[in-house]
mmCIF file of C-alpha atoms in Angstrom:
data_model
loop_
_atom_site.group_PDB
_atom_site.id
_atom_site.type_symbol
_atom_site.label_atom_id
_atom_site.label_comp_id
_atom_site.label_asym_id
_atom_site.label_seq_id
_atom_site.Cartn_x
_atom_site.Cartn_y
_atom_site.Cartn_z
ATOM 1 C CA MET A 1 6.026 6.298 -29.174
ATOM 2 C CA GLY A 2 4.164 3.515 -28.876
ATOM 3 C CA ASP A 3 1.603 2.886 -26.229
ATOM 4 C CA ARG A 4 3.523 1.404 -23.024
ATOM 5 C CA ARG A 5 0.675 -0.847 -21.849
ATOM 6 C CA GLN A 6 1.449 -4.358 -21.691
ATOM 7 C CA PRO A 7 -0.835 -6.705 -23.798
ATOM 8 C CA ARG A 8 -2.024 -10.179 -22.560
ATOM 9 C CA LEU A 9 0.717 -12.082 -23.859
ATOM 10 C CA THR A 10 -1.030 -15.702 -24.339
ATOM 11 C CA LEU A 11 0.669 -18.546 -25.873
ATOM 12 C CA ALA A 12 -0.928 -17.778 -29.266
ATOM 13 C CA SER A 13 0.173 -14.077 -29.225
ATOM 14 C CA LEU A 14 3.944 -15.300 -28.351
ATOM 15 C CA ARG A 15 3.764 -17.530 -31.444
ATOM 16 C CA VAL A 16 2.579 -14.316 -33.399
ATOM 17 C CA LEU A 17 5.336 -12.442 -32.156
ATOM 18 C CA ARG A 18 7.893 -15.253 -32.788
ATOM 19 C CA ALA A 19 6.794 -15.478 -36.307
ATOM 20 C CA PHE A 20 7.733 -11.921 -36.996
ATOM 21 C CA LEU A 21 11.000 -11.928 -34.788
ATOM 22 C CA GLU A 22 12.094 -14.879 -37.026
ATOM 23 C CA ASN A 23 11.376 -12.697 -40.260
ATOM 24 C CA PRO A 24 11.999 -9.153 -38.953
ATOM 25 C CA GLN A 25 12.505 -7.461 -42.181
ATOM 26 C CA GLN A 26 9.443 -9.010 -44.024
ATOM 27 C CA HIS A 27 6.145 -7.809 -44.587
ATOM 28 C CA LEU A 28 3.868 -10.431 -43.581
ATOM 29 C CA ALA A 29 0.227 -11.068 -44.773
ATOM 30 C CA GLY A 30 -2.452 -12.617 -42.347
ATOM 31 C CA VAL A 31 -2.019 -15.986 -44.372
ATOM 32 C CA ASP A 32 1.609 -16.033 -44.036
ATOM 33 C CA ILE A 33 1.310 -14.923 -40.526
ATOM 34 C CA GLN A 34 -0.857 -18.061 -39.957
ATOM 35 C CA LYS A 35 1.439 -20.579 -41.707
ATOM 36 C CA LEU A 36 4.488 -19.238 -39.722
ATOM 37 C CA SER A 37 2.763 -19.168 -36.349
ATOM 38 C CA GLY A 38 0.314 -21.979 -36.657
ATOM 39 C CA VAL A 39 -2.292 -19.703 -35.009
ATOM 40 C CA ALA A 40 -5.852 -20.315 -36.137
ATOM 41 C CA THR A 41 -7.466 -17.433 -37.869
ATOM 42 C CA GLY A 42 -10.196 -16.968 -34.990
ATOM 43 C CA THR A 43 -7.282 -15.968 -32.797
ATOM 44 C CA LEU A 44 -5.008 -14.463 -35.053
ATOM 45 C CA TYR A 45 -6.736 -11.314 -36.360
ATOM 46 C CA PRO A 46 -7.720 -10.077 -32.851
ATOM 47 C CA ILE A 47 -4.105 -10.501 -31.734
ATOM 48 C CA VAL A 48 -2.703 -8.764 -34.741
ATOM 49 C CA LEU A 49 -5.331 -5.932 -34.478
ATOM 50 C CA ARG A 50 -4.308 -5.472 -30.757
ATOM 51 C CA PHE A 51 -0.757 -5.501 -31.535
ATOM 52 C CA GLU A 52 -1.179 -2.821 -34.339
ATOM 53 C CA SER A 53 -3.529 -0.928 -32.022
ATOM 54 C CA LEU A 54 -0.601 -0.854 -29.249
ATOM 55 C CA GLY A 55 1.837 0.117 -31.954
ATOM 56 C CA TRP A 56 4.047 -3.093 -31.955
ATOM 57 C CA LEU A 57 2.636 -3.725 -35.396
ATOM 58 C CA ASP A 58 2.238 -1.339 -38.567
ATOM 59 C CA SER A 59 0.473 -2.487 -41.664
ATOM 60 C CA LYS A 60 -0.496 -1.260 -45.332
ATOM 61 C CA TRP A 61 -2.379 -2.477 -48.035
ATOM 62 C CA GLU A 62 -0.596 -4.524 -51.087
ATOM 63 C CA ASP A 63 0.301 -2.165 -53.928
ATOM 64 C CA ILE A 64 -1.820 -3.749 -56.436
ATOM 65 C CA ASP A 65 -5.054 -2.844 -58.387
ATOM 66 C CA PRO A 66 -7.542 -5.664 -57.446
ATOM 67 C CA LYS A 67 -9.404 -5.514 -60.773
ATOM 68 C CA GLU A 68 -6.404 -5.953 -62.573
ATOM 69 C CA ALA A 69 -4.943 -8.641 -60.441
ATOM 70 C CA GLY A 70 -8.288 -10.360 -60.260
ATOM 71 C CA ARG A 71 -8.123 -10.759 -56.466
ATOM 72 C CA PRO A 72 -8.253 -8.628 -53.382
ATOM 73 C CA ARG A 73 -5.424 -6.745 -52.048
ATOM 74 C CA ARG A 74 -3.381 -8.413 -48.964
ATOM 75 C CA ARG A 75 -2.659 -6.350 -45.969
ATOM 76 C CA PHE A 76 1.034 -6.698 -44.935
ATOM 77 C CA TYR A 77 2.134 -6.338 -41.295
ATOM 78 C CA TRP A 78 5.664 -5.837 -40.036
ATOM 79 C CA LEU A 79 7.187 -5.085 -36.546
ATOM 80 C CA THR A 80 8.018 -1.577 -35.559
ATOM 81 C CA ALA A 81 11.116 -0.746 -33.976
ATOM 82 C CA ASP A 82 9.309 -0.405 -30.577
ATOM 83 C CA GLY A 83 7.313 -3.695 -31.545
ATOM 84 C CA PHE A 84 10.623 -5.409 -32.056
ATOM 85 C CA ALA A 85 12.162 -4.297 -28.835
ATOM 86 C CA ARG A 86 8.829 -5.220 -26.776
ATOM 87 C CA ALA A 87 8.802 -8.517 -28.355
ATOM 88 C CA ASN A 88 12.066 -9.461 -27.853
ATOM 89 C CA GLU A 89 11.677 -8.430 -24.273
ATOM 90 C CA ALA A 90 8.625 -10.506 -23.988
ATOM 91 C CA LEU A 91 10.297 -13.537 -25.576
ATOM 92 C CA SER A 92 13.578 -13.178 -23.834
ATOM 93 C CA HIS A 93 11.760 -13.557 -20.472
ATOM 94 C CA LEU A 94 10.867 -17.146 -21.663
ATOM 95 C CA GLY A 95 14.819 -17.887 -22.422
ATOM 96 C CA ARG A 96 14.364 -17.207 -26.318
ATOM 97 C CA GLU A 97 17.509 -16.197 -27.965
ATOM 98 C CA VAL A 98 17.100 -12.333 -29.133
ATOM 99 C CA PRO A 99 17.700 -11.670 -32.502
ATOM 100 C CA ALA A 100 19.383 -8.329 -33.549
ATOM 101 C CA TRP A 101 17.377 -5.201 -35.047
ATOM 102 C CA THR A 102 19.288 -4.723 -38.389
ATOM 103 C CA MET M 1 -19.626 -24.417 -56.681
ATOM 104 C CA ASP M 2 -18.565 -26.429 -53.617
ATOM 105 C CA ILE M 3 -20.935 -26.508 -50.806
ATOM 106 C CA LYS M 4 -18.129 -25.685 -48.382
ATOM 107 C CA ASN M 5 -16.998 -22.772 -50.389
ATOM 108 C CA VAL M 6 -20.668 -21.463 -50.341
ATOM 109 C CA LEU M 7 -20.650 -21.855 -46.629
ATOM 110 C CA ALA M 8 -17.247 -20.183 -46.162
ATOM 111 C CA ILE M 9 -18.212 -17.181 -48.248
ATOM 112 C CA THR M 10 -21.618 -17.048 -46.269
ATOM 113 C CA LEU M 11 -19.673 -17.251 -43.037
ATOM 114 C CA LEU M 12 -17.281 -14.686 -44.076
ATOM 115 C CA LYS M 13 -20.003 -12.004 -45.076
ATOM 116 C CA VAL M 14 -21.512 -12.866 -41.651
ATOM 117 C CA ALA M 15 -18.472 -12.120 -39.848
ATOM 118 C CA VAL M 16 -17.865 -8.967 -41.801
ATOM 119 C CA ASN M 17 -21.242 -7.820 -40.857
ATOM 120 C CA ARG M 18 -20.653 -8.765 -37.210
ATOM 121 C CA THR M 19 -17.244 -6.679 -36.945
ATOM 122 C CA SER M 20 -17.071 -3.959 -34.598
ATOM 123 C CA PRO M 21 -16.142 -1.120 -34.960
ATOM 124 C CA LYS M 22 -17.743 -0.483 -38.420
ATOM 125 C CA ALA M 23 -14.803 1.226 -39.647
ATOM 126 C CA LEU M 24 -13.035 -1.766 -39.630
ATOM 127 C CA ARG M 25 -15.495 -3.767 -41.792
ATOM 128 C CA GLU M 26 -14.286 -2.578 -45.064
ATOM 129 C CA ARG M 27 -10.708 -3.358 -44.233
ATOM 130 C CA LEU M 28 -11.176 -6.659 -42.620
ATOM 131 C CA GLY M 29 -13.772 -7.763 -45.293
ATOM 132 C CA GLU M 30 -11.247 -7.213 -47.977
ATOM 133 C CA GLU M 31 -8.256 -8.743 -45.754
ATOM 134 C CA TRP M 32 -10.182 -11.760 -44.920
ATOM 135 C CA GLN M 33 -11.208 -12.094 -48.387
ATOM 136 C CA ALA M 34 -7.713 -12.208 -49.807
ATOM 137 C CA HIS M 35 -6.908 -14.670 -47.053
ATOM 138 C CA LEU M 36 -9.561 -17.045 -48.229
ATOM 139 C CA ASP M 37 -8.373 -16.912 -51.700
ATOM 140 C CA ALA M 38 -4.877 -17.745 -50.748
ATOM 141 C CA LEU M 39 -6.266 -21.029 -49.320
ATOM 142 C CA PRO M 40 -7.153 -24.156 -51.193
ATOM 143 C CA ASP M 41 -10.930 -24.949 -51.697
ATOM 144 C CA GLY M 42 -12.939 -26.809 -49.389
ATOM 145 C CA LEU M 43 -12.407 -27.585 -45.674
ATOM 146 C CA PRO M 44 -9.370 -24.933 -45.371
ATOM 147 C CA LYS M 45 -11.465 -22.266 -46.704
ATOM 148 C CA LEU M 46 -14.462 -23.145 -44.382
ATOM 149 C CA SER M 47 -12.263 -23.673 -41.145
ATOM 150 C CA ALA M 48 -10.854 -20.250 -41.967
ATOM 151 C CA ALA M 49 -14.165 -18.620 -42.451
ATOM 152 C CA ALA M 50 -15.556 -20.369 -39.205
ATOM 153 C CA GLY M 51 -12.441 -18.662 -37.455
ATOM 154 C CA PHE M 52 -13.232 -15.221 -38.912
ATOM 155 C CA PHE M 53 -16.749 -15.583 -37.492
ATOM 156 C CA TRP M 54 -15.284 -16.684 -34.027
ATOM 157 C CA SER M 55 -13.052 -13.720 -34.106
ATOM 158 C CA THR M 56 -15.603 -11.324 -34.301
ATOM 159 C CA PHE M 57 -16.667 -12.628 -30.678
ATOM 160 C CA ARG M 58 -13.365 -11.977 -29.798
ATOM 161 C CA GLN M 59 -13.121 -8.328 -31.055
ATOM 162 C CA GLU M 60 -16.210 -7.294 -29.411
ATOM 163 C CA ASN M 61 -15.246 -9.279 -26.343
ATOM 164 C CA GLU M 62 -19.069 -10.455 -26.359
ATOM 165 C CA LYS M 63 -18.270 -13.520 -24.279
ATOM 166 C CA ILE M 64 -18.670 -11.137 -21.211
ATOM 167 C CA ARG M 65 -22.217 -10.314 -22.479
ATOM 168 C CA LEU M 66 -22.962 -13.844 -23.226
ATOM 169 C CA VAL M 67 -21.874 -14.833 -19.570
ATOM 170 C CA PHE M 68 -23.989 -11.927 -18.289
ATOM 171 C CA LEU M 69 -27.085 -12.899 -20.331
ATOM 172 C CA ILE M 70 -26.435 -16.729 -19.030
ATOM 173 C CA HIS M 71 -26.415 -15.529 -15.556
ATOM 174 C CA CYS M 72 -29.450 -13.156 -15.980
ATOM 175 C CA GLU M 73 -31.231 -16.145 -17.510
ATOM 176 C CA ALA M 74 -30.190 -18.544 -14.805
ATOM 177 C CA ILE M 75 -31.362 -16.149 -12.081
ATOM 178 C CA PHE M 76 -34.811 -15.529 -13.955
ATOM 179 C CA LEU M 77 -35.455 -19.091 -14.480
ATOM 180 C CA LEU M 78 -34.681 -19.924 -10.816
ATOM 181 C CA PHE M 79 -37.421 -17.244 -9.674
ATOM 182 C CA PHE M 80 -39.659 -18.807 -12.475
ATOM 183 C CA MET M 81 -39.261 -22.262 -11.126
ATOM 184 C CA CYS M 82 -39.920 -20.773 -7.656
ATOM 185 C CA SER M 83 -43.211 -19.248 -8.760
ATOM 186 C CA LEU M 84 -44.277 -22.252 -10.127
ATOM 187 C CA LYS M 85 -43.489 -23.776 -6.811
ATOM 188 C CA LYS M 86 -41.092 -26.197 -8.332
ATOM 189 C CA ILE M 87 -38.452 -25.077 -5.912
ATOM 190 C CA ALA M 88 -38.880 -23.975 -2.238
ATOM 191 C CA TYR M 89 -38.837 -20.164 -2.496
ATOM 192 C CA LEU M 90 -36.994 -18.918 0.784
ATOM 193 C CA PRO M 91 -34.288 -21.390 0.949
ATOM 194 C CA THR M 92 -33.392 -20.797 -2.813
ATOM 195 C CA MET M 93 -33.396 -16.988 -2.161
ATOM 196 C CA SER M 94 -31.308 -17.631 0.972
ATOM 197 C CA ALA M 95 -28.934 -19.732 -0.854
ATOM 198 C CA CYS M 96 -28.459 -17.303 -3.787
ATOM 199 C CA GLY M 97 -28.175 -14.490 -1.333
ATOM 200 C CA ILE M 98 -25.067 -16.390 0.307
ATOM 201 C CA VAL M 99 -23.409 -17.119 -3.086
ATOM 202 C CA VAL M 100 -23.646 -13.410 -4.127
ATOM 203 C CA GLY M 101 -22.709 -12.246 -0.903
ATOM 204 C CA VAL M 102 -19.667 -14.238 -0.775
ATOM 205 C CA LEU M 103 -18.638 -13.334 -4.323
ATOM 206 C CA GLY M 104 -19.096 -9.612 -3.367
ATOM 207 C CA THR M 105 -16.917 -9.961 -0.321
ATOM 208 C CA LEU M 106 -14.315 -11.864 -2.216
ATOM 209 C CA MET M 107 -14.283 -8.892 -4.658
ATOM 210 C CA ILE M 108 -13.884 -6.346 -2.023
ATOM 211 C CA TYR M 109 -10.938 -8.224 -0.591
ATOM 212 C CA TRP M 110 -9.334 -8.806 -3.984
ATOM 213 C CA ALA M 111 -9.557 -4.945 -5.145
ATOM 214 C CA PRO M 112 -6.580 -3.821 -3.063
ATOM 215 C CA ILE M 113 -4.289 -6.899 -3.959
ATOM 216 C CA ALA M 114 -5.230 -7.118 -7.729
ATOM 217 C CA THR M 115 -2.206 -6.951 -9.833
ATOM 218 C CA ILE M 116 -1.604 -4.301 -12.611
ATOM 219 C CA LYS M 117 -2.352 -6.940 -15.124
ATOM 220 C CA ASN M 118 -5.590 -7.895 -13.699
ATOM 221 C CA LEU M 119 -6.571 -4.161 -13.556
ATOM 222 C CA GLU M 120 -5.409 -3.474 -17.288
ATOM 223 C CA TYR M 121 -7.585 -6.462 -18.087
ATOM 224 C CA ILE M 122 -10.641 -5.031 -16.418
ATOM 225 C CA ASP M 123 -9.645 -1.706 -18.138
ATOM 226 C CA ASP M 124 -9.718 -3.316 -21.426
ATOM 227 C CA GLU M 125 -12.766 -4.964 -20.918
ATOM 228 C CA ILE M 126 -14.510 -1.960 -20.104
ATOM 229 C CA SER M 127 -12.697 -0.215 -23.159
ATOM 230 C CA TYR M 128 -14.175 -2.806 -25.283
ATOM 231 C CA LEU M 129 -17.861 -2.539 -24.397
ATOM 232 C CA GLY M 130 -17.379 1.315 -25.082
ATOM 233 C CA ASN M 131 -19.719 3.982 -24.994
ATOM 234 C CA GLY M 132 -22.731 2.637 -26.833
ATOM 235 C CA ARG M 133 -25.890 2.074 -24.968
ATOM 236 C CA LYS M 134 -27.510 -0.018 -27.514
ATOM 237 C CA LEU M 135 -27.910 -3.729 -26.695
ATOM 238 C CA SER M 136 -25.994 -6.336 -28.634
ATOM 239 C CA HIS M 137 -27.357 -8.550 -31.216
ATOM 240 C CA GLU M 138 -26.766 -11.342 -28.795
ATOM 241 C CA ALA M 139 -28.913 -9.827 -26.052
ATOM 242 C CA ILE M 140 -31.629 -8.656 -28.595
ATOM 243 C CA TYR M 141 -31.949 -12.557 -29.753
ATOM 244 C CA CYS M 142 -31.930 -13.818 -26.387
ATOM 245 C CA ILE M 143 -34.656 -11.602 -25.174
ATOM 246 C CA GLY M 144 -36.487 -12.202 -28.330
ATOM 247 C CA PHE M 145 -36.307 -15.600 -27.704
ATOM 248 C CA PHE M 146 -37.740 -15.502 -24.210
ATOM 249 C CA VAL M 147 -40.521 -13.193 -25.387
ATOM 250 C CA VAL M 148 -41.576 -15.976 -27.926
ATOM 251 C CA LEU M 149 -41.242 -18.831 -25.380
ATOM 252 C CA GLY M 150 -42.959 -16.892 -22.622
ATOM 253 C CA ALA M 151 -45.823 -16.267 -25.087
ATOM 254 C CA ILE M 152 -46.174 -19.857 -26.098
ATOM 255 C CA GLN M 153 -46.063 -20.941 -22.306
ATOM 256 C CA ALA M 154 -48.443 -18.249 -21.265
ATOM 257 C CA TYR M 155 -50.848 -19.503 -23.970
ATOM 258 C CA SER M 156 -50.512 -22.970 -23.370
ATOM 259 C CA TYR M 157 -50.700 -22.566 -19.376
ATOM 260 C CA SER M 158 -53.517 -20.179 -19.878
ATOM 261 C CA TYR M 159 -55.594 -22.786 -21.956
ATOM 262 C CA LEU M 160 -54.792 -25.636 -19.762
ATOM 263 C CA PHE M 161 -56.138 -23.459 -17.002
ATOM 264 C CA SER M 162 -59.066 -22.372 -18.607
ATOM 265 C CA GLN M 163 -59.768 -26.118 -19.186
ATOM 266 C CA GLY M 164 -59.415 -27.044 -15.575
ATOM 267 C CA LEU M 165 -56.578 -29.198 -16.087
ATOM 268 C CA VAL M 166 -54.249 -27.157 -13.901
ATOM 269 C CA HIS M 167 -55.020 -26.739 -10.271
ATOM 270 C CA ASN M 168 -55.981 -23.599 -8.943
ATOM 271 C CA ALA M 169 -54.411 -23.683 -5.840
ATOM 272 C CA LEU M 170 -54.874 -20.124 -4.470
ATOM 273 C CA GLY M 171 -58.604 -20.108 -5.487
ATOM 274 C CA LEU M 172 -57.991 -16.963 -7.353
ATOM 275 C CA PRO M 173 -60.897 -15.761 -10.115
ATOM 276 C CA PRO M 174 -59.790 -17.365 -13.458
ATOM 277 C CA ALA M 175 -59.262 -13.938 -15.102
ATOM 278 C CA LEU M 176 -56.905 -12.865 -12.341
ATOM 279 C CA ALA M 177 -55.224 -16.145 -12.433
ATOM 280 C CA ILE M 178 -54.751 -16.156 -16.161
ATOM 281 C CA GLY M 179 -53.376 -12.559 -15.913
ATOM 282 C CA LEU M 180 -50.874 -13.440 -13.158
ATOM 283 C CA VAL M 181 -49.652 -16.391 -15.230
ATOM 284 C CA CYS M 182 -49.078 -14.181 -18.240
ATOM 285 C CA ILE M 183 -47.112 -11.619 -16.271
ATOM 286 C CA ALA M 184 -45.107 -14.472 -14.736
ATOM 287 C CA PHE M 185 -44.178 -15.723 -18.131
ATOM 288 C CA ALA M 186 -43.379 -11.856 -19.324
ATOM 289 C CA CYS M 187 -41.015 -11.483 -16.524
ATOM 290 C CA PRO M 188 -37.857 -13.230 -17.735
ATOM 291 C CA PRO M 189 -37.637 -11.277 -21.169
ATOM 292 C CA SER M 190 -38.438 -7.802 -19.435
ATOM 293 C CA GLY M 191 -36.192 -8.482 -16.577
ATOM 294 C CA MET M 192 -33.383 -9.498 -18.925
ATOM 295 C CA TYR M 193 -34.147 -6.373 -20.889
ATOM 296 C CA VAL M 194 -33.921 -4.253 -18.072
ATOM 297 C CA LEU M 195 -30.703 -5.804 -16.601
ATOM 298 C CA ALA M 196 -28.986 -5.749 -20.159
ATOM 299 C CA LYS M 197 -29.887 -1.747 -20.226
ATOM 300 C CA MET M 198 -28.610 -1.455 -16.781
ATOM 301 C CA GLU M 199 -25.321 -3.236 -17.713
ATOM 302 C CA ARG M 200 -24.906 -1.014 -20.813
ATOM 303 C CA ARG M 201 -25.638 2.356 -18.890
ATOM 304 C CA GLN M 202 -23.151 1.420 -16.154
ATOM 305 C CA PHE M 203 -20.468 0.232 -18.578
ATOM 306 C CA SER M 204 -20.943 3.540 -20.600
ATOM 307 C CA ARG M 205 -20.587 5.598 -17.664
ATOM 308 C CA TRP M 206 -17.373 3.684 -16.444
ATOM 309 C CA HIS M 207 -15.842 3.771 -20.002
ATOM 310 C CA LYS M 208 -16.754 7.655 -20.017
ATOM 311 C CA LYS M 209 -14.934 8.087 -16.416
ATOM 312 C CA LEU M 210 -12.028 6.106 -17.386
ATOM 313 C CA GLU M 211 -11.572 7.935 -20.837
ATOM 314 C CA GLY M 212 -11.343 11.077 -18.716
ATOM 315 C CA LEU M 213 -8.409 9.704 -16.915
ATOM 316 C CA ARG M 214 -6.623 8.562 -20.129
ATOM 317 C CA ASP M 215 -4.408 11.547 -20.101
ATOM 318 C CA SER M 216 -3.738 11.594 -16.391
ATOM 319 C CA GLN M 217 -1.496 9.707 -14.273
ATOM 320 C CA GLU M 218 -1.792 5.752 -14.726
ATOM 321 C CA GLU M 219 -2.128 5.436 -10.991
ATOM 322 C CA ALA M 220 -5.279 7.523 -11.137
ATOM 323 C CA ARG M 221 -6.831 5.172 -13.735
ATOM 324 C CA TYR M 222 -5.994 1.905 -11.628
ATOM 325 C CA ALA M 223 -7.346 3.723 -8.516
ATOM 326 C CA GLU M 224 -10.692 4.194 -10.247
ATOM 327 C CA ILE M 225 -10.671 0.753 -11.376
ATOM 328 C CA ARG M 226 -9.981 -0.544 -8.091
ATOM 329 C CA ARG M 227 -12.950 1.705 -6.918
ATOM 330 C CA ILE M 228 -15.205 0.094 -9.503
ATOM 331 C CA ILE M 229 -14.254 -3.589 -8.427
ATOM 332 C CA THR M 230 -15.027 -2.594 -4.669
ATOM 333 C CA LEU M 231 -18.229 -0.837 -5.651
ATOM 334 C CA THR M 232 -19.449 -3.780 -7.576
ATOM 335 C CA GLY M 233 -18.343 -5.831 -4.419
ATOM 336 C CA SER M 234 -20.187 -3.967 -2.172
ATOM 337 C CA VAL M 235 -23.313 -3.913 -4.502
ATOM 338 C CA ALA M 236 -23.133 -7.785 -4.443
ATOM 339 C CA VAL M 237 -22.733 -8.034 -0.660
ATOM 340 C CA CYS M 238 -25.986 -5.826 -0.107
ATOM 341 C CA LEU M 239 -27.735 -7.581 -2.771
ATOM 342 C CA GLY M 240 -26.754 -10.781 -1.168
ATOM 343 C CA LEU M 241 -28.085 -9.609 2.274
ATOM 344 C CA ILE M 242 -31.321 -8.551 0.829
ATOM 345 C CA ALA M 243 -31.701 -11.873 -0.739
ATOM 346 C CA GLN M 244 -31.209 -13.560 2.559
ATOM 347 C CA LEU M 245 -33.528 -11.159 4.479
ATOM 348 C CA PRO M 246 -36.825 -13.101 3.790
ATOM 349 C CA THR M 247 -35.365 -16.097 5.694
ATOM 350 C CA THR M 248 -34.433 -14.234 8.430
ATOM 351 C CA LEU M 249 -37.724 -12.328 8.762
ATOM 352 C CA PHE M 250 -40.126 -15.511 8.613
#
């Protein structure tokens, strides 16, 4: 079970959550989250790390060999079931339509 | 290679080296590099790298340390100006005492009515500052800056004094007067060092105590944080009263 502590939900963190909720089954890299949420990198990574430490997000490295691919691996993030429920709860307070967990 | 890309890579390296805890460095280094690679060259890369650099401040919540250092610096500069008789000593002390006392009283009143969100925020701040007693890089740079500044000022002031260009108002022997001037200029960095160390020690203690309560009931943890706020408020009130004392006595 994830950490039940409620993080500070700033506008930027809500935008990050919304980006995940709109793509609940997708694994998103940092650059994708930035494009979808419009949050600057300086704010984005502390938020993502924080949600991950609270168990709202999970992450894994891209399954490639950096030498073969000629670029560094990306790290993908996705919402956990607990994170999905908590994010929905947080955004529903703001009157957002709640998507279903499939 | 474009200068903006060179700058972006340099900023990225600095940001990775500043990342705390160290365990995160390797991960974020690779992740951020991948992020930069996905962006077009030039300004987008540079602005993203600047963001990574900024995020290291947010991870460590160093803004708190910076605010603390700025306050220390302001207080020491105030006392320094007082010692040079640029500001009347007693009224300044009294004014500082009143401000500190009022802030302390507000903290004591606020402690029992602080919301859980406020308490969580304080808990998070203490957790971020962690157990380490080492000073942050910012504190060390700040102290170093004041050491250099103090040395230059002490040398210049002593030189002017020895040349008779500064009036010896107290009629002290020159060697003693120069010694006192050197001590006065050494006060800001040494005071900042002592205060920064005290801050680290105190946060470390609080962190350990709160860690001990981690597995117990949540209410006990919040009660401890309320106690910390009340204690800090009481210390501020006492300091405020002490600072006001000289004006009362004389």
